[in-house]
mmCIF file of C-alpha atoms in Angstrom:
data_model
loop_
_atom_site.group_PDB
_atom_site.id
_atom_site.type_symbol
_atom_site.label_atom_id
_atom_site.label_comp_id
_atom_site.label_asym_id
_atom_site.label_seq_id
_atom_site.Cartn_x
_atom_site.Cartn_y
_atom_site.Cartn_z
ATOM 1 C CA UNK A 14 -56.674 6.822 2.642
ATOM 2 C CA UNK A 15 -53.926 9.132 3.426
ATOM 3 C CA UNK A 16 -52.055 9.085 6.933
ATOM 4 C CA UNK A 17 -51.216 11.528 9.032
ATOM 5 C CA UNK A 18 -48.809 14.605 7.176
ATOM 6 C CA UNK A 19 -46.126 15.853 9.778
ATOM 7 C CA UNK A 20 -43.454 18.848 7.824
ATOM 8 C CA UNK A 21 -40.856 19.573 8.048
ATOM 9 C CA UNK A 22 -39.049 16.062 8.585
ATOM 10 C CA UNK A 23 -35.967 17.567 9.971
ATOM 11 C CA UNK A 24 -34.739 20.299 11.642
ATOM 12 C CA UNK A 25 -31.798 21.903 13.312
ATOM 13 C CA UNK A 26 -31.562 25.051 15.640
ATOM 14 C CA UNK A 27 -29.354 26.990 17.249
ATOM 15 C CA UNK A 28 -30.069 27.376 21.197
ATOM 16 C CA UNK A 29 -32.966 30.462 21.037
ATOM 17 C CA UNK A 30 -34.220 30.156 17.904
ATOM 18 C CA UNK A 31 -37.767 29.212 16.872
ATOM 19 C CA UNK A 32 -39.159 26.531 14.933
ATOM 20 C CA UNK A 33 -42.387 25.373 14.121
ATOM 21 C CA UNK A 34 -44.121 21.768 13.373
ATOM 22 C CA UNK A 35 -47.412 21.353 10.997
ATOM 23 C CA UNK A 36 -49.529 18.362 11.120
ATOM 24 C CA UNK A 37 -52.396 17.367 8.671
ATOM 25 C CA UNK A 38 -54.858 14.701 10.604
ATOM 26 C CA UNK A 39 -56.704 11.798 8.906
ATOM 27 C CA UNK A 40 -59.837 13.424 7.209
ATOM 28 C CA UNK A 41 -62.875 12.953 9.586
ATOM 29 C CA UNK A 42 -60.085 12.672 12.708
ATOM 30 C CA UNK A 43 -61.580 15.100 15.249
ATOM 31 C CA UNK A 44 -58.615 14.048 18.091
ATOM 32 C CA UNK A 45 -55.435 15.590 17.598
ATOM 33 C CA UNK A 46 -52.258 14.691 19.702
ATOM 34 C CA UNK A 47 -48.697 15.947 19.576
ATOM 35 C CA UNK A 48 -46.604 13.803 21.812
ATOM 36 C CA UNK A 49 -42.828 14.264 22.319
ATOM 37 C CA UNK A 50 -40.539 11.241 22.056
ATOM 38 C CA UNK A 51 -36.860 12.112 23.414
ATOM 39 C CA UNK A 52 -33.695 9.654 21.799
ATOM 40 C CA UNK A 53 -34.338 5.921 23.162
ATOM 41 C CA UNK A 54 -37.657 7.047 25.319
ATOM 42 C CA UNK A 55 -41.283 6.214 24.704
ATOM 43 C CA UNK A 56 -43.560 9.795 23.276
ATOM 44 C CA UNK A 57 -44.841 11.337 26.066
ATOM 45 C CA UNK A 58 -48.138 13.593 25.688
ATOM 46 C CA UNK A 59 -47.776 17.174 24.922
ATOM 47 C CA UNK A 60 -51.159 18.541 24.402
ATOM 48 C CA UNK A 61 -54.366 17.042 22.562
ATOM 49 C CA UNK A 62 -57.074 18.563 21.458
ATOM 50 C CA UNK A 63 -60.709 17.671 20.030
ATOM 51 C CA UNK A 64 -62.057 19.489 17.293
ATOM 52 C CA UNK A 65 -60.654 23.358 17.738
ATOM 53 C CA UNK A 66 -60.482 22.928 21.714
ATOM 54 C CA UNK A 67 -57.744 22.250 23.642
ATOM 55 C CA UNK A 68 -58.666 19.247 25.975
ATOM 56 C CA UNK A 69 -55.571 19.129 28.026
ATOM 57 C CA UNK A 70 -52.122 20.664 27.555
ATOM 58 C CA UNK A 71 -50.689 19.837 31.280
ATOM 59 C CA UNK A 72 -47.503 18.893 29.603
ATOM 60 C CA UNK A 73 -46.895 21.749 27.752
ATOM 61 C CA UNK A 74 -44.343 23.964 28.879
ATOM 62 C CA UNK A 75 -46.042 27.055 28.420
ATOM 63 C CA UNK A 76 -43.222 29.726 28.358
ATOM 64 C CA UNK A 77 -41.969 28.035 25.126
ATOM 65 C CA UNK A 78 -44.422 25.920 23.749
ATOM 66 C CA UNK A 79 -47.590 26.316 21.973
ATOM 67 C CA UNK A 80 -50.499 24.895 19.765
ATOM 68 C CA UNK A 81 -53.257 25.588 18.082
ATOM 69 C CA UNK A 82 -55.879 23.775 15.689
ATOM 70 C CA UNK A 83 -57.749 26.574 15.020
ATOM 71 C CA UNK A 84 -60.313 25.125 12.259
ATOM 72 C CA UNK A 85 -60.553 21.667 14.088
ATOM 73 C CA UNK A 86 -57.644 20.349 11.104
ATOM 74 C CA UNK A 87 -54.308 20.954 10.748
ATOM 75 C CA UNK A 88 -52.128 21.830 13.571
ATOM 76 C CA UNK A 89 -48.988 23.971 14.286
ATOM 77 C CA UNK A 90 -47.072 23.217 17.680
ATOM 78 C CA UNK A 91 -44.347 25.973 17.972
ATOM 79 C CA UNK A 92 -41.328 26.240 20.302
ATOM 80 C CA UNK A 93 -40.454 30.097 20.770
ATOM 81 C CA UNK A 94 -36.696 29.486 21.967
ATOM 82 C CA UNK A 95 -35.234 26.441 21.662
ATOM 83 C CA UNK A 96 -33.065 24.659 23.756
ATOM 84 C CA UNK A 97 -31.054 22.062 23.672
ATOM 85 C CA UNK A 98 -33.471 19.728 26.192
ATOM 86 C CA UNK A 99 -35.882 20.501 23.203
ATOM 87 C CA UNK A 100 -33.813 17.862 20.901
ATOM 88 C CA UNK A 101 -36.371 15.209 20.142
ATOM 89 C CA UNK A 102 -39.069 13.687 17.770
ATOM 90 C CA UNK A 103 -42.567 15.490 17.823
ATOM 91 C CA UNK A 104 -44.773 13.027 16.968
ATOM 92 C CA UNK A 105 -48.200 14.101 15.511
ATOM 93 C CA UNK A 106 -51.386 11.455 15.643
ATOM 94 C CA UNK A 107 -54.707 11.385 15.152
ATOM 95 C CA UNK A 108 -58.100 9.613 16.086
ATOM 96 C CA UNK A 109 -61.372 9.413 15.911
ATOM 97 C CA UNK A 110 -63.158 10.176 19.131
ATOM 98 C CA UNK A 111 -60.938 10.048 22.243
ATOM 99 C CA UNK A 112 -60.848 7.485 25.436
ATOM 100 C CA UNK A 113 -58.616 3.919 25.726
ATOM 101 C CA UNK A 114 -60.357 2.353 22.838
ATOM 102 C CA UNK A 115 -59.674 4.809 20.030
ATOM 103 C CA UNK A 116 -57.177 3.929 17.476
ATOM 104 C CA UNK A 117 -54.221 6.121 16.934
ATOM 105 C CA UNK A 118 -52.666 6.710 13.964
ATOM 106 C CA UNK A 119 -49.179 8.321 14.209
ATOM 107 C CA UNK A 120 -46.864 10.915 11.542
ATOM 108 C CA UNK A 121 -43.580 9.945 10.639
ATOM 109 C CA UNK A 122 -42.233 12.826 13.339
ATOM 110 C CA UNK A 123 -40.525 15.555 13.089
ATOM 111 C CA UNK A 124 -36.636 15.409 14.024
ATOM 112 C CA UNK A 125 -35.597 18.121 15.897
ATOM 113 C CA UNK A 126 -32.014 18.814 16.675
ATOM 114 C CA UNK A 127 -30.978 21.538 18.750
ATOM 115 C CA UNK A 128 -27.291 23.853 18.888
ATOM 116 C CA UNK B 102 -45.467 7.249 36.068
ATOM 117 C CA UNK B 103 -48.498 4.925 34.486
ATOM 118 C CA UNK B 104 -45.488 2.458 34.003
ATOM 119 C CA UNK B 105 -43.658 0.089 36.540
ATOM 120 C CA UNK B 106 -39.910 -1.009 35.652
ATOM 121 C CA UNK B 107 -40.245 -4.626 34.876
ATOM 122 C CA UNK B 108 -40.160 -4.014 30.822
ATOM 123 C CA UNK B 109 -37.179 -5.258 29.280
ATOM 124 C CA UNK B 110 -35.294 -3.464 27.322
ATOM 125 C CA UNK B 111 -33.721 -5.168 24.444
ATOM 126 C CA UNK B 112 -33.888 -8.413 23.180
ATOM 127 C CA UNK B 113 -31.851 -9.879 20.222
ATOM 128 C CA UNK B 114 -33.076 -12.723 18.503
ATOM 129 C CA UNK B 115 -32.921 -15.311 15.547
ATOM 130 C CA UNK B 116 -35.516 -15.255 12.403
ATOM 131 C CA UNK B 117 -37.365 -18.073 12.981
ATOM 132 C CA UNK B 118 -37.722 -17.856 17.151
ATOM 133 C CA UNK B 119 -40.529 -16.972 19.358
ATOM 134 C CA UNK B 120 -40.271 -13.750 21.627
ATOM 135 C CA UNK B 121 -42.137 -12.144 24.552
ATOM 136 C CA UNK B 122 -42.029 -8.966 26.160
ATOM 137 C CA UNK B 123 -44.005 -7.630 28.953
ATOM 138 C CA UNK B 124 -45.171 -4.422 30.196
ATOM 139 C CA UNK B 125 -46.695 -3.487 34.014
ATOM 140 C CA UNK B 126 -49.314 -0.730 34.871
ATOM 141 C CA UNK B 127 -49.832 0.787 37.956
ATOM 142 C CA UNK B 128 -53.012 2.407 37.919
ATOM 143 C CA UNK B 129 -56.417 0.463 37.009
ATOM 144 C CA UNK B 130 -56.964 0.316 33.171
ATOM 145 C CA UNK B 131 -59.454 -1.171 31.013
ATOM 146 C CA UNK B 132 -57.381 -1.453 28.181
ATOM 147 C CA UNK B 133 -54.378 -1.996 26.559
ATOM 148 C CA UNK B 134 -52.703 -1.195 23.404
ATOM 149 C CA UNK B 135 -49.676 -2.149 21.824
ATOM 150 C CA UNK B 136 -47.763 -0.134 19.111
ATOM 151 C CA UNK B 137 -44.844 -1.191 17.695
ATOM 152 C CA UNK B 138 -42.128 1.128 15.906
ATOM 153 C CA UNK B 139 -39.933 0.983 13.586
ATOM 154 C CA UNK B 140 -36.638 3.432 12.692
ATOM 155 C CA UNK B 141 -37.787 6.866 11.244
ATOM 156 C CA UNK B 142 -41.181 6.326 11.651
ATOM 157 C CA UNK B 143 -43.952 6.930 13.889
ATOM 158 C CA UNK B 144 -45.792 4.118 16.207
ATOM 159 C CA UNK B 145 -48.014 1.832 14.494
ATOM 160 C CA UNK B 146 -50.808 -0.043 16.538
ATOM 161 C CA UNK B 147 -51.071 -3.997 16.691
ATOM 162 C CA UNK B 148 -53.708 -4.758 19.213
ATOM 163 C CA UNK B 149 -55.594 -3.303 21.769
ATOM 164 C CA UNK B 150 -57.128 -5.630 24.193
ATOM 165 C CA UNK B 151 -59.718 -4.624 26.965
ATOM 166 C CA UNK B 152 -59.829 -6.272 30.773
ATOM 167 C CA UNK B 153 -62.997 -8.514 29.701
ATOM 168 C CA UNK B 154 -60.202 -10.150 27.012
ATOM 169 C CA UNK B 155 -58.222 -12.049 28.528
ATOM 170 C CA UNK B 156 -56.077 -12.765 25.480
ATOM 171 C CA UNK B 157 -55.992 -11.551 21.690
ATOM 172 C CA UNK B 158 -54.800 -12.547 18.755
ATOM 173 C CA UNK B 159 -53.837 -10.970 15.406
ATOM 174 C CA UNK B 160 -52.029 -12.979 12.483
ATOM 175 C CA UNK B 161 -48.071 -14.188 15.060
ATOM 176 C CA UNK B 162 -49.581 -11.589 17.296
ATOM 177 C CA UNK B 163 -50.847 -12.299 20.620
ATOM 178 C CA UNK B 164 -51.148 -10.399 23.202
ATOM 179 C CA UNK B 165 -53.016 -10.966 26.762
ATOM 180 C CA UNK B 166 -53.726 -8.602 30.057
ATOM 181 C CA UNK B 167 -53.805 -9.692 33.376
ATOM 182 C CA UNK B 168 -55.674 -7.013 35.483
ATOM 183 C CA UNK B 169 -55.042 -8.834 38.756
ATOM 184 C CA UNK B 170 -51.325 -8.133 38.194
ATOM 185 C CA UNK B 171 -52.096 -5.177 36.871
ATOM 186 C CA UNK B 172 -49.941 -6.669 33.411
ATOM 187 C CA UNK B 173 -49.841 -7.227 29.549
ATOM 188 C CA UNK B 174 -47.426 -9.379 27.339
ATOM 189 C CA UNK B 175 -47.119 -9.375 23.210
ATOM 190 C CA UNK B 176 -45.746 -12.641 21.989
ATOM 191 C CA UNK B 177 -44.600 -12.359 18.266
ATOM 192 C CA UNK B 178 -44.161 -16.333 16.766
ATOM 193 C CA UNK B 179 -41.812 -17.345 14.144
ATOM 194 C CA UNK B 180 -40.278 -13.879 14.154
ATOM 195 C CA UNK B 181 -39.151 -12.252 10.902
ATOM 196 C CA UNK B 182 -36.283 -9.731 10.445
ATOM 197 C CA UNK B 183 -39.060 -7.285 9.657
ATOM 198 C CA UNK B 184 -40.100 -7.234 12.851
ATOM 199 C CA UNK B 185 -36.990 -5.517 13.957
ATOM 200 C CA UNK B 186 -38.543 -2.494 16.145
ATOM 201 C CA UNK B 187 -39.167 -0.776 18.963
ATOM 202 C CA UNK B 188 -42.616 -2.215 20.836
ATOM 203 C CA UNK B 189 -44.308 0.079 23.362
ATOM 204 C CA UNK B 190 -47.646 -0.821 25.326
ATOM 205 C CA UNK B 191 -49.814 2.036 26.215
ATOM 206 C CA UNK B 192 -52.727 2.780 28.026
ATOM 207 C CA UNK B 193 -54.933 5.980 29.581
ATOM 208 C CA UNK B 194 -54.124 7.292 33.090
ATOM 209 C CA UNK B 195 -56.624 7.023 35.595
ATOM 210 C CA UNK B 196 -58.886 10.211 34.598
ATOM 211 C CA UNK B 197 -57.292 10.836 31.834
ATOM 212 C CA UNK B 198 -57.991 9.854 28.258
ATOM 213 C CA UNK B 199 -54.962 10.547 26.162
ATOM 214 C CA UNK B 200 -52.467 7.347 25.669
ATOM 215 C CA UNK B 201 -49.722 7.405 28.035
ATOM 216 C CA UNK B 202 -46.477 5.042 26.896
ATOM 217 C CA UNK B 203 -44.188 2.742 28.339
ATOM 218 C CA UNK B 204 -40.320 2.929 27.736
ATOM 219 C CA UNK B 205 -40.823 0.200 25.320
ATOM 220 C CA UNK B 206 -38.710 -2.800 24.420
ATOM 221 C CA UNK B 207 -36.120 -2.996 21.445
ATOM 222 C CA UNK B 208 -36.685 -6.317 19.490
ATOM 223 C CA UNK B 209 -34.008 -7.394 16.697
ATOM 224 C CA UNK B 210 -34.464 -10.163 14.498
ATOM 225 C CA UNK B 211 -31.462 -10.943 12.710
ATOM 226 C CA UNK B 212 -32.069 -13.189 9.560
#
């Protein structure tokens, strides 16, 4: 069974530019989370979503972030204008159903660096 | 925050040893998970145990939950350098549903 797909693995931005982050779920997954995990910190939630609907994005700075799942699939987080507080790992994970018991399964990240 | 401050931060051990590390909650939770990460890659899970287990056990994993303390430990036995990681507990906040983690605590096993 494949894991969870995050691309690009890296990447580095100058201050204002924008980036974006794809994820590719476990087949059958209808949870999706993106969680942000600052140098030396735990991830912290970002926004998760079942199927195609955003269940809570709370987290999400909304003048700069965003995400979609549009299909209830794959899923594109994008930061408009980056800053250097951005500079993190966005972590992409999946499950199936949602609630304490559900089993996560995590992405390798995606290592942003920001100018 | 879900999380209290008692989780340690680092530990450095021996292959071979025994280690514990502990994580408190401070909101009501049913359940606990524990993940444990390694460098470049994302969080793995371990165990997840629920408040009618007191303790669980997976292969030199065990891990227990103490609701009245509102606590959980993971004890890893005759550690191997491949253990060398970063463990995290994790658990839903009260309404919520999404995992919230700790800070974690930095184990390395040195062979």
């Amino acid at each position: 069974e494949a894991g969870v797909t995050q691309s690009p693995r890296y990447a580095v931005l100058q201050e204002g530019q924008a980036v974006s982050f794809w994820c590719d779920p476990i087949s059958g997954h209808d949870t999706l989370y993106w969680y942000q995990q600052p140098r030396d910190q735990g991830p912290q939630l970002l926004v998760y979503f079942r199927d195609e609907a955003v269940i809570d994005n709370s987290q999400l700075p909304s003048d700069r972030f965003s995400a979609v799942r549009p299909k209830g699939t794959n899923s594109t987080l994008k930061i408009q204008s980056a800053k250097q507080g951005d500079t993190a790992t966005y972590l992409c994970a999946s499950s199936l159903g949602t609630g304490a018991n559900s089993d996560y399964t995590f992405g390798s990240g995606t290592r942003l660096l920001v100018i | 925050s879900q999380w209290g401050e008692e989780n340690l931060q680092a530990l450095s051990i021996q292959e071979g040893e025994d280690v514990t590390m502990n994580c408190s909650y401070k909101t009501y939770t049913t359940v606990v998970q524990w993940y444990r990460q390694k460098s470049g890659k994302g969080p793995a899970q371990l165990i997840l145990i629920r408040s009618n287990e007191r303790e669980k056990r997976s292969g030199r994993l065990r891990a227990t939950l103490d609701t009245s303390s509102q606590s959980s430990s993971l004890s890893i036995t005759g550690t191997l350098a491949t253990d060398t990681a970063v463990y995290f507990c994790a658990t839903p906040p009260q309404g919520g549903r999404a995992l919230i983690f700790g800070t974690g605590t930095t184990v390395s096993v040195s062979p």
